PDB file of C-alpha atoms in Angstrom:
ATOM      1  CA  MET A 203      42.687  30.472   0.156  1.00 45.00           C
ATOM      2  CA  SER A 204      39.631  31.773   2.043  1.00 50.00           C
ATOM      3  CA  GLU A 205      37.613  31.740  -1.206  1.00 49.00           C
ATOM      4  CA  ASN A 206      38.607  28.098  -1.777  1.00 64.00           C
ATOM      5  CA  LEU A 207      37.424  27.201   1.716  1.00 69.00           C
ATOM      6  CA  HIS A 208      34.040  28.785   0.974  1.00 65.00           C
ATOM      7  CA  THR A 209      33.522  26.254  -1.815  1.00 66.00           C
ATOM      8  CA  LEU A 210      33.818  23.329   0.625  1.00 71.00           C
ATOM      9  CA  ALA A 211      30.528  24.076   2.414  1.00 68.00           C
ATOM     10  CA  ALA A 212      28.438  21.549   0.470  1.00 63.00           C
ATOM     11  CA  ALA A 213      31.001  18.760   0.762  1.00 67.00           C
ATOM     12  CA  TYR A 214      31.361  19.422   4.500  1.00 70.00           C
ATOM     13  CA  ALA A 215      27.590  19.342   5.065  1.00 66.00           C
ATOM     14  CA  LEU A 216      27.378  15.962   3.323  1.00 59.00           C
ATOM     15  CA  ASP A 217      30.478  14.488   5.053  1.00 64.00           C
ATOM     16  CA  GLY A 218      32.454  14.473   1.832  1.00 63.00           C
ATOM     17  CA  LEU A 219      35.770  15.952   3.058  1.00 70.00           C
ATOM     18  CA  THR A 220      38.987  14.281   4.050  1.00 77.00           C
ATOM     19  CA  ASP A 221      40.119  14.608   7.665  1.00 76.00           C
ATOM     20  CA  VAL A 222      42.595  17.368   6.760  1.00 79.00           C
ATOM     21  CA  GLU A 223      40.026  19.322   4.741  1.00 79.00           C
ATOM     22  CA  ARG A 224      37.424  18.924   7.466  1.00 80.00           C
ATOM     23  CA  ARG A 225      39.751  20.344  10.154  1.00 82.00           C
ATOM     24  CA  ARG A 226      40.683  23.292   7.943  1.00 84.00           C
ATOM     25  CA  PHE A 227      37.060  24.028   7.140  1.00 81.00           C
ATOM     26  CA  GLU A 228      35.950  23.767  10.781  1.00 84.00           C
ATOM     27  CA  THR A 229      38.586  26.331  11.695  1.00 85.00           C
ATOM     28  CA  HIS A 230      37.282  28.550   8.894  1.00 83.00           C
ATOM     29  CA  LEU A 231      33.684  28.132  10.158  1.00 81.00           C
ATOM     30  CA  ILE A 232      34.547  29.815  13.458  1.00 85.00           C
ATOM     31  CA  ASP A 233      34.865  33.206  11.748  1.00 82.00           C
ATOM     32  CA  CYS A 234      32.558  32.749   8.731  1.00 84.00           C
ATOM     33  CA  ASP A 235      28.892  33.203   9.579  1.00 80.00           C
ATOM     34  CA  GLY A 236      27.919  32.879   5.901  1.00 76.00           C
ATOM     35  CA  CYS A 237      29.403  29.397   5.553  1.00 78.00           C
ATOM     36  CA  ALA A 238      27.958  28.319   8.913  1.00 80.00           C
ATOM     37  CA  GLU A 239      24.476  29.354   7.784  1.00 74.00           C
ATOM     38  CA  GLU A 240      24.963  27.626   4.436  1.00 69.00           C
ATOM     39  CA  VAL A 241      26.028  24.371   6.120  1.00 71.00           C
ATOM     40  CA  ARG A 242      22.977  24.434   8.404  1.00 72.00           C
ATOM     41  CA  GLY A 243      20.641  24.961   5.458  1.00 63.00           C
ATOM     42  CA  MET A 244      22.234  22.175   3.435  1.00 61.00           C
ATOM     43  CA  ARG A 245      22.019  19.697   6.308  1.00 63.00           C
ATOM     44  CA  GLU A 246      18.354  20.525   6.935  1.00 58.00           C
ATOM     45  CA  THR A 247      17.561  20.028   3.253  1.00 51.00           C
ATOM     46  CA  ALA A 248      19.482  16.744   3.119  1.00 52.00           C
ATOM     47  CA  ALA A 249      17.589  15.516   6.201  1.00 54.00           C
ATOM     48  CA  ARG A 250      14.242  16.342   4.591  1.00 51.00           C
ATOM     49  CA  LEU A 251      15.244  14.524   1.418  1.00 47.00           C
ATOM     50  CA  GLY A 252      16.285  11.508   3.445  1.00 49.00           C
ATOM     51  CA  ALA A 253      12.929  11.458   5.217  1.00 49.00           C
ATOM     52  CA  ALA A 254      11.143  11.715   1.875  1.00 45.00           C
ATOM     53  CA  ALA A 255      13.063   8.711   0.545  1.00 44.00           C
ATOM     54  CA  ALA A 256      11.745   6.578   3.421  1.00 46.00           C
ATOM     55  CA  GLN A 257       8.157   7.162   2.346  1.00 50.00           C
ATOM     56  CA  GLU A 258       6.392   5.776  -0.701  1.00 51.00           C
ATOM     57  CA  PRO A 259       5.288   8.581  -3.009  1.00 51.00           C
ATOM     58  CA  PRO A 260       1.571   8.921  -3.723  1.00 55.00           C
ATOM     59  CA  GLU A 261       0.145   7.301  -6.826  1.00 58.00           C
ATOM     60  CA  GLY A 262       0.809   9.392  -9.951  1.00 59.00           C
ATOM     61  CA  LEU A 263       3.476  11.611  -8.327  1.00 51.00           C
ATOM     62  CA  ARG A 264       6.155  10.518 -10.796  1.00 55.00           C
ATOM     63  CA  ASP A 265       3.959  11.413 -13.783  1.00 61.00           C
ATOM     64  CA  ARG A 266       3.030  14.792 -12.265  1.00 57.00           C
ATOM     65  CA  VAL A 267       6.697  15.673 -11.628  1.00 50.00           C
ATOM     66  CA  LEU A 268       7.706  14.789 -15.184  1.00 54.00           C
ATOM     67  CA  ALA A 269       4.720  16.648 -16.666  1.00 57.00           C
ATOM     68  CA  GLN A 270       5.526  19.764 -14.635  1.00 55.00           C
ATOM     69  CA  ALA A 271       9.149  19.614 -15.749  1.00 50.00           C
ATOM     70  CA  ALA A 272       8.039  19.441 -19.390  1.00 54.00           C
ATOM     71  CA  ARG A 273       5.771  22.493 -18.966  1.00 54.00           C
ATOM     72  CA  THR A 274       8.316  24.643 -17.111  1.00 50.00           C
ATOM     73  CA  ARG A 275      10.148  27.100 -19.387  1.00 51.00           C
ATOM     74  CA  GLN A 276      13.883  26.986 -18.876  1.00 49.00           C
ATOM     75  CA  ALA A 277      15.453  30.316 -17.973  1.00 49.00           C
ATOM     76  CA  PRO A 278      17.879  31.735 -20.604  1.00 53.00           C
ATOM     77  CA  PRO A 279      21.543  32.104 -19.610  1.00 48.00           C
ATOM     78  CA  ARG A 280      22.441  35.394 -17.943  1.00 52.00           C
ATOM     79  CA  VAL A 281      25.157  37.568 -19.378  1.00 48.00           C
ATOM     80  CA  HIS A 282      26.554  38.787 -16.080  1.00 47.00           C
ATOM     81  CA  ARG A 283      28.369  36.468 -13.700  1.00 51.00           C
ATOM     82  CA  PRO A 284      26.704  36.100 -10.285  1.00 49.00           C
ATOM     83  CA  SER A 285      28.711  36.571  -7.134  1.00 51.00           C
ATOM     84  CA  SER A 286      30.566  33.531  -5.802  1.00 56.00           C
ATOM     85  CA  VAL A 287      28.211  33.196  -2.823  1.00 54.00           C
ATOM     86  CA  ARG A 288      25.092  33.397  -5.029  1.00 56.00           C
ATOM     87  CA  ALA A 289      26.620  30.937  -7.476  1.00 56.00           C
ATOM     88  CA  ARG A 290      27.323  28.434  -4.709  1.00 58.00           C
ATOM     89  CA  ARG A 291      23.821  28.742  -3.302  1.00 57.00           C
ATOM     90  CA  LEU A 292      22.244  28.461  -6.747  1.00 56.00           C
ATOM     91  CA  GLY A 293      24.330  25.369  -7.408  1.00 57.00           C
ATOM     92  CA  TRP A 294      23.212  23.844  -4.129  1.00 57.00           C
ATOM     93  CA  LEU A 295      19.537  24.565  -4.833  1.00 58.00           C
ATOM     94  CA  LEU A 296      19.815  23.012  -8.292  1.00 60.00           C
ATOM     95  CA  SER A 297      21.569  19.976  -6.833  1.00 56.00           C
ATOM     96  CA  ALA A 298      18.905  19.627  -4.148  1.00 58.00           C
ATOM     97  CA  ALA A 299      16.138  19.844  -6.760  1.00 58.00           C
ATOM     98  CA  CYS A 300      17.813  17.163  -8.874  1.00 58.00           C
ATOM     99  CA  LEU A 301      18.277  14.979  -5.811  1.00 55.00           C
ATOM    100  CA  ALA A 302      14.621  15.401  -4.849  1.00 58.00           C
ATOM    101  CA  LEU A 303      13.534  14.329  -8.343  1.00 57.00           C
ATOM    102  CA  ALA A 304      15.923  11.378  -8.223  1.00 60.00           C
ATOM    103  CA  VAL A 305      14.457  10.319  -4.865  1.00 57.00           C
ATOM    104  CA  VAL A 306      10.895  10.435  -6.234  1.00 59.00           C
ATOM    105  CA  LEU A 307      11.759   8.515  -9.394  1.00 60.00           C
ATOM    106  CA  GLY A 308      13.960   6.049  -7.525  1.00 61.00           C
ATOM    107  CA  VAL A 309      11.354   5.191  -4.891  1.00 60.00           C
ATOM    108  CA  ALA A 310       8.659   4.874  -7.566  1.00 61.00           C
ATOM    109  CA  ALA A 311      10.886   2.519  -9.570  1.00 66.00           C
ATOM    110  CA  VAL A 312      11.598   0.361  -6.507  1.00 63.00           C
ATOM    111  CA  ARG A 313       7.898   0.174  -5.664  1.00 68.00           C
ATOM    112  CA  GLU A 314       7.032  -0.784  -9.253  1.00 68.00           C
ATOM    113  CA  GLN A 315       9.725  -3.476  -9.257  1.00 69.00           C
ATOM    114  CA  ARG A 316       8.453  -4.930  -5.969  1.00 70.00           C
ATOM    115  CA  THR A 317       4.895  -4.964  -7.298  1.00 69.00           C
ATOM    116  CA  ARG A 318       6.028  -6.858 -10.401  1.00 74.00           C
ATOM    117  CA  GLU A 319       7.908  -9.346  -8.246  1.00 73.00           C
ATOM    118  CA  ARG A 320       4.842  -9.975  -6.052  1.00 74.00           C
ATOM    119  CA  VAL A 321       2.616 -10.478  -9.102  1.00 71.00           C
ATOM    120  CA  ASP A 322       5.140 -12.853 -10.681  1.00 74.00           C
ATOM    121  CA  ALA A 323       5.403 -14.854  -7.451  1.00 77.00           C
ATOM    122  CA  LEU A 324       1.603 -15.089  -7.163  1.00 77.00           C
ATOM    123  CA  ASN A 325       1.305 -16.238 -10.778  1.00 80.00           C
ATOM    124  CA  ARG A 326       3.885 -18.964 -10.154  1.00 85.00           C
ATOM    125  CA  GLU A 327       1.960 -20.192  -7.103  1.00 87.00           C
ATOM    126  CA  ILE A 328      -1.322 -20.228  -9.023  1.00 83.00           C
ATOM    127  CA  ALA A 329       0.282 -22.147 -11.890  1.00 86.00           C
ATOM    128  CA  ALA A 330       1.699 -24.677  -9.425  1.00 87.00           C
ATOM    129  CA  VAL A 331      -1.747 -25.326  -7.931  1.00 87.00           C
ATOM    130  CA  VAL A 332      -3.491 -25.653 -11.287  1.00 84.00           C
ATOM    131  CA  SER A 333      -0.826 -28.031 -12.637  1.00 86.00           C
ATOM    132  CA  ALA A 334      -0.429 -30.108  -9.450  1.00 88.00           C
ATOM    133  CA  PRO A 335      -0.942 -33.870 -10.020  1.00 91.00           C
ATOM    134  CA  ASP A 336      -3.713 -33.959  -7.397  1.00 91.00           C
ATOM    135  CA  ALA A 337      -5.432 -30.729  -8.503  1.00 90.00           C
ATOM    136  CA  ARG A 338      -9.224 -31.030  -8.380  1.00 90.00           C
ATOM    137  CA  THR A 339     -11.649 -28.552  -9.950  1.00 90.00           C
ATOM    138  CA  VAL A 340     -15.083 -27.886  -8.449  1.00 91.00           C
ATOM    139  CA  THR A 341     -17.679 -25.475  -9.853  1.00 91.00           C
ATOM    140  CA  GLY A 342     -20.872 -24.274  -8.211  1.00 92.00           C
ATOM    141  CA  PRO A 343     -23.574 -21.617  -8.550  1.00 94.00           C
ATOM    142  CA  VAL A 344     -23.769 -18.346  -6.635  1.00 94.00           C
ATOM    143  CA  ARG A 345     -27.280 -17.894  -5.191  1.00 94.00           C
ATOM    144  CA  SER A 346     -27.438 -14.189  -6.095  1.00 91.00           C
ATOM    145  CA  GLY A 347     -26.211 -14.892  -9.622  1.00 91.00           C
ATOM    146  CA  GLY A 348     -22.965 -16.081 -11.119  1.00 91.00           C
ATOM    147  CA  THR A 349     -20.646 -19.054 -10.827  1.00 92.00           C
ATOM    148  CA  GLY A 350     -17.636 -19.925  -8.722  1.00 90.00           C
ATOM    149  CA  THR A 351     -14.785 -22.276  -9.609  1.00 90.00           C
ATOM    150  CA  VAL A 352     -12.229 -23.685  -7.168  1.00 91.00           C
ATOM    151  CA  VAL A 353      -9.049 -25.556  -8.103  1.00 90.00           C
ATOM    152  CA  ALA A 354      -7.538 -27.182  -4.998  1.00 91.00           C
ATOM    153  CA  SER A 355      -4.379 -29.189  -4.344  1.00 92.00           C
ATOM    154  CA  ARG A 356      -4.210 -31.073  -1.062  1.00 94.00           C
ATOM    155  CA  SER A 357      -0.517 -31.830  -1.481  1.00 94.00           C
ATOM    156  CA  LEU A 358       0.252 -28.095  -1.732  1.00 94.00           C
ATOM    157  CA  GLY A 359      -2.425 -27.079   0.775  1.00 94.00           C
ATOM    158  CA  LYS A 360      -3.614 -24.328  -1.564  1.00 94.00           C
ATOM    159  CA  ALA A 361      -6.637 -23.442  -3.672  1.00 92.00           C
ATOM    160  CA  VAL A 362      -7.320 -20.981  -6.491  1.00 90.00           C
ATOM    161  CA  ILE A 363     -10.775 -19.363  -6.588  1.00 91.00           C
ATOM    162  CA  VAL A 364     -12.299 -17.590  -9.588  1.00 89.00           C
ATOM    163  CA  MET A 365     -15.792 -16.065  -9.745  1.00 89.00           C
ATOM    164  CA  SER A 366     -17.827 -14.959 -12.755  1.00 89.00           C
ATOM    165  CA  GLY A 367     -21.154 -13.203 -13.216  1.00 90.00           C
ATOM    166  CA  LEU A 368     -21.218 -11.692  -9.722  1.00 92.00           C
ATOM    167  CA  ARG A 369     -23.654  -8.861  -9.154  1.00 92.00           C
ATOM    168  CA  SER A 370     -22.336  -5.405  -8.321  1.00 91.00           C
ATOM    169  CA  LEU A 371     -22.520  -4.428  -4.649  1.00 92.00           C
ATOM    170  CA  PRO A 372     -23.044  -1.019  -3.025  1.00 92.00           C
ATOM    171  CA  PRO A 373     -19.841   0.749  -1.876  1.00 91.00           C
ATOM    172  CA  ALA A 374     -20.442  -0.283   1.738  1.00 93.00           C
ATOM    173  CA  LYS A 375     -20.378  -4.012   0.878  1.00 94.00           C
ATOM    174  CA  THR A 376     -17.893  -6.540  -0.498  1.00 94.00           C
ATOM    175  CA  TYR A 377     -17.722 -10.257  -1.264  1.00 95.00           C
ATOM    176  CA  GLU A 378     -15.580 -12.308   1.120  1.00 96.00           C
ATOM    177  CA  LEU A 379     -14.244 -15.851   0.712  1.00 96.00           C
ATOM    178  CA  TRP A 380     -14.071 -18.336   3.591  1.00 96.00           C
ATOM    179  CA  LEU A 381     -12.218 -21.548   4.391  1.00 96.00           C
ATOM    180  CA  MET A 382     -14.643 -23.783   6.278  1.00 95.00           C
ATOM    181  CA  GLY A 383     -14.099 -27.066   8.089  1.00 93.00           C
ATOM    182  CA  SER A 384     -13.944 -28.431  11.621  1.00 89.00           C
ATOM    183  CA  ARG A 385     -12.734 -25.075  12.923  1.00 90.00           C
ATOM    184  CA  PRO A 386     -14.560 -21.705  12.714  1.00 93.00           C
ATOM    185  CA  PRO A 387     -14.530 -20.189   9.197  1.00 95.00           C
ATOM    186  CA  ARG A 388     -11.354 -18.318   8.294  1.00 94.00           C
ATOM    187  CA  PRO A 389     -11.259 -15.372   5.833  1.00 95.00           C
ATOM    188  CA  ALA A 390      -9.513 -16.102   2.531  1.00 94.00           C
ATOM    189  CA  GLY A 391      -9.760 -12.698   0.844  1.00 91.00           C
ATOM    190  CA  THR A 392     -12.275 -10.144  -0.380  1.00 92.00           C
ATOM    191  CA  MET A 393     -13.573  -9.482  -3.893  1.00 89.00           C
ATOM    192  CA  ARG A 394     -15.023  -6.368  -5.532  1.00 86.00           C
ATOM    193  CA  PRO A 395     -15.741  -7.419  -9.122  1.00 83.00           C
ATOM    194  CA  PRO A 396     -15.928  -4.850 -11.943  1.00 81.00           C
ATOM    195  CA  ALA A 397     -19.019  -4.409 -14.115  1.00 80.00           C
ATOM    196  CA  THR A 398     -18.209  -7.672 -15.922  1.00 81.00           C
ATOM    197  CA  GLY A 399     -18.818  -9.599 -12.688  1.00 84.00           C
ATOM    198  CA  ALA A 400     -15.497 -11.462 -12.946  1.00 86.00           C
ATOM    199  CA  ALA A 401     -13.303 -11.673  -9.841  1.00 86.00           C
ATOM    200  CA  GLY A 402     -10.069 -13.446  -8.997  1.00 82.00           C
ATOM    201  CA  PRO A 403      -8.046 -15.471  -9.148  1.00 86.00           C
ATOM    202  CA  VAL A 404      -7.588 -15.516  -5.371  1.00 89.00           C
ATOM    203  CA  LEU A 405      -4.975 -17.831  -3.864  1.00 90.00           C
ATOM    204  CA  ALA A 406      -6.048 -19.451  -0.581  1.00 92.00           C
ATOM    205  CA  THR A 407      -3.398 -21.176   1.531  1.00 92.00           C
ATOM    206  CA  GLY A 408      -3.393 -23.422   4.582  1.00 92.00           C
ATOM    207  CA  LEU A 409      -6.180 -25.760   3.495  1.00 92.00           C
ATOM    208  CA  GLY A 410      -5.332 -28.317   6.179  1.00 89.00           C
ATOM    209  CA  ASP A 411      -8.672 -29.617   7.463  1.00 90.00           C
ATOM    210  CA  VAL A 412     -10.729 -27.312   5.218  1.00 94.00           C
ATOM    211  CA  THR A 413     -13.676 -29.170   3.674  1.00 94.00           C
ATOM    212  CA  GLN A 414     -15.530 -26.291   1.995  1.00 95.00           C
ATOM    213  CA  ILE A 415     -14.871 -22.907   0.439  1.00 96.00           C
ATOM    214  CA  GLY A 416     -17.671 -20.368   0.701  1.00 95.00           C
ATOM    215  CA  LEU A 417     -18.580 -16.802  -0.235  1.00 96.00           C
ATOM    216  CA  THR A 418     -20.620 -14.230   1.708  1.00 96.00           C
ATOM    217  CA  VAL A 419     -21.489 -10.545   1.458  1.00 96.00           C
ATOM    218  CA  GLU A 420     -19.755  -8.499   4.169  1.00 96.00           C
ATOM    219  CA  PRO A 421     -18.996  -4.870   5.096  1.00 94.00           C
ATOM    220  CA  ALA A 422     -16.531  -3.196   2.710  1.00 92.00           C
ATOM    221  CA  SER A 423     -13.629  -3.577   5.146  1.00 90.00           C
ATOM    222  CA  GLY A 424     -14.200  -7.328   5.441  1.00 93.00           C
ATOM    223  CA  SER A 425     -15.102  -9.370   8.536  1.00 94.00           C
ATOM    224  CA  PRO A 426     -13.122 -11.722  10.791  1.00 94.00           C
ATOM    225  CA  ARG A 427     -16.173 -14.039  10.878  1.00 95.00           C
ATOM    226  CA  PRO A 428     -19.115 -14.385   8.442  1.00 95.00           C
ATOM    227  CA  THR A 429     -22.028 -12.068   9.254  1.00 95.00           C
ATOM    228  CA  THR A 430     -24.372 -13.403   6.541  1.00 95.00           C
ATOM    229  CA  ALA A 431     -25.274 -16.816   5.158  1.00 95.00           C
ATOM    230  CA  PRO A 432     -23.057 -18.158   2.352  1.00 95.00           C
ATOM    231  CA  ILE A 433     -24.283 -17.447  -1.173  1.00 95.00           C
ATOM    232  CA  PHE A 434     -21.741 -19.918  -2.598  1.00 96.00           C
ATOM    233  CA  ALA A 435     -20.191 -23.063  -1.136  1.00 95.00           C
ATOM    234  CA  VAL A 436     -18.400 -26.028  -2.694  1.00 94.00           C
ATOM    235  CA  ALA A 437     -17.021 -29.141  -1.024  1.00 94.00           C
ATOM    236  CA  LEU A 438     -13.378 -30.146  -1.367  1.00 90.00           C
ATOM    237  CA  SER A 439     -12.449 -33.821  -1.481  1.00 74.00           C
TER     238      SER A 439
END
């Protein structure tokens, strides 16, 4: 009977026992230092795994975990049978390792799904602006080189901005879009185009009394207000 109670340590640590089993095991814990230590270790590990699940894993962690698993040589089965205590602890460690991997893969999958959902939602908004009955397209030159195109819908209060042929900027600088009108300019997003010079589309919302959309060069982190003169500006009807 005592040996059977030993096997309940993991279930007790994870609140998986019935009321009757829990009372029996708690009575057993009074005189079993080994089980008490095992329960403490399991609860600490479970708490760490729970904390890990609340954080987003770094980029590429899923691929590194899977690659390491593929490279790791699996140990051959042993002929002798380990002691019951060692077997229980080995089983717990294996379970914890599997749970840790499941947490990493699960969080990564959730993050990927949310990213897809955000991209899909943005694409739907952009399509709605471009296909709106009152959509108006305006194109203008960028003083430092390149062209900007704005598609705006007053009924939706949104605009889609696409740039092409932009020059590369040093790491400390970025392009920033602005909504300009009767009020002070409001930031509408930053752009760091690749070598091709293409950037966007960027979706700007809250057009309201906006009469122009402009572009400036700002510090890499962006600015709450323009710090340089616009190198691109087009008027909205």
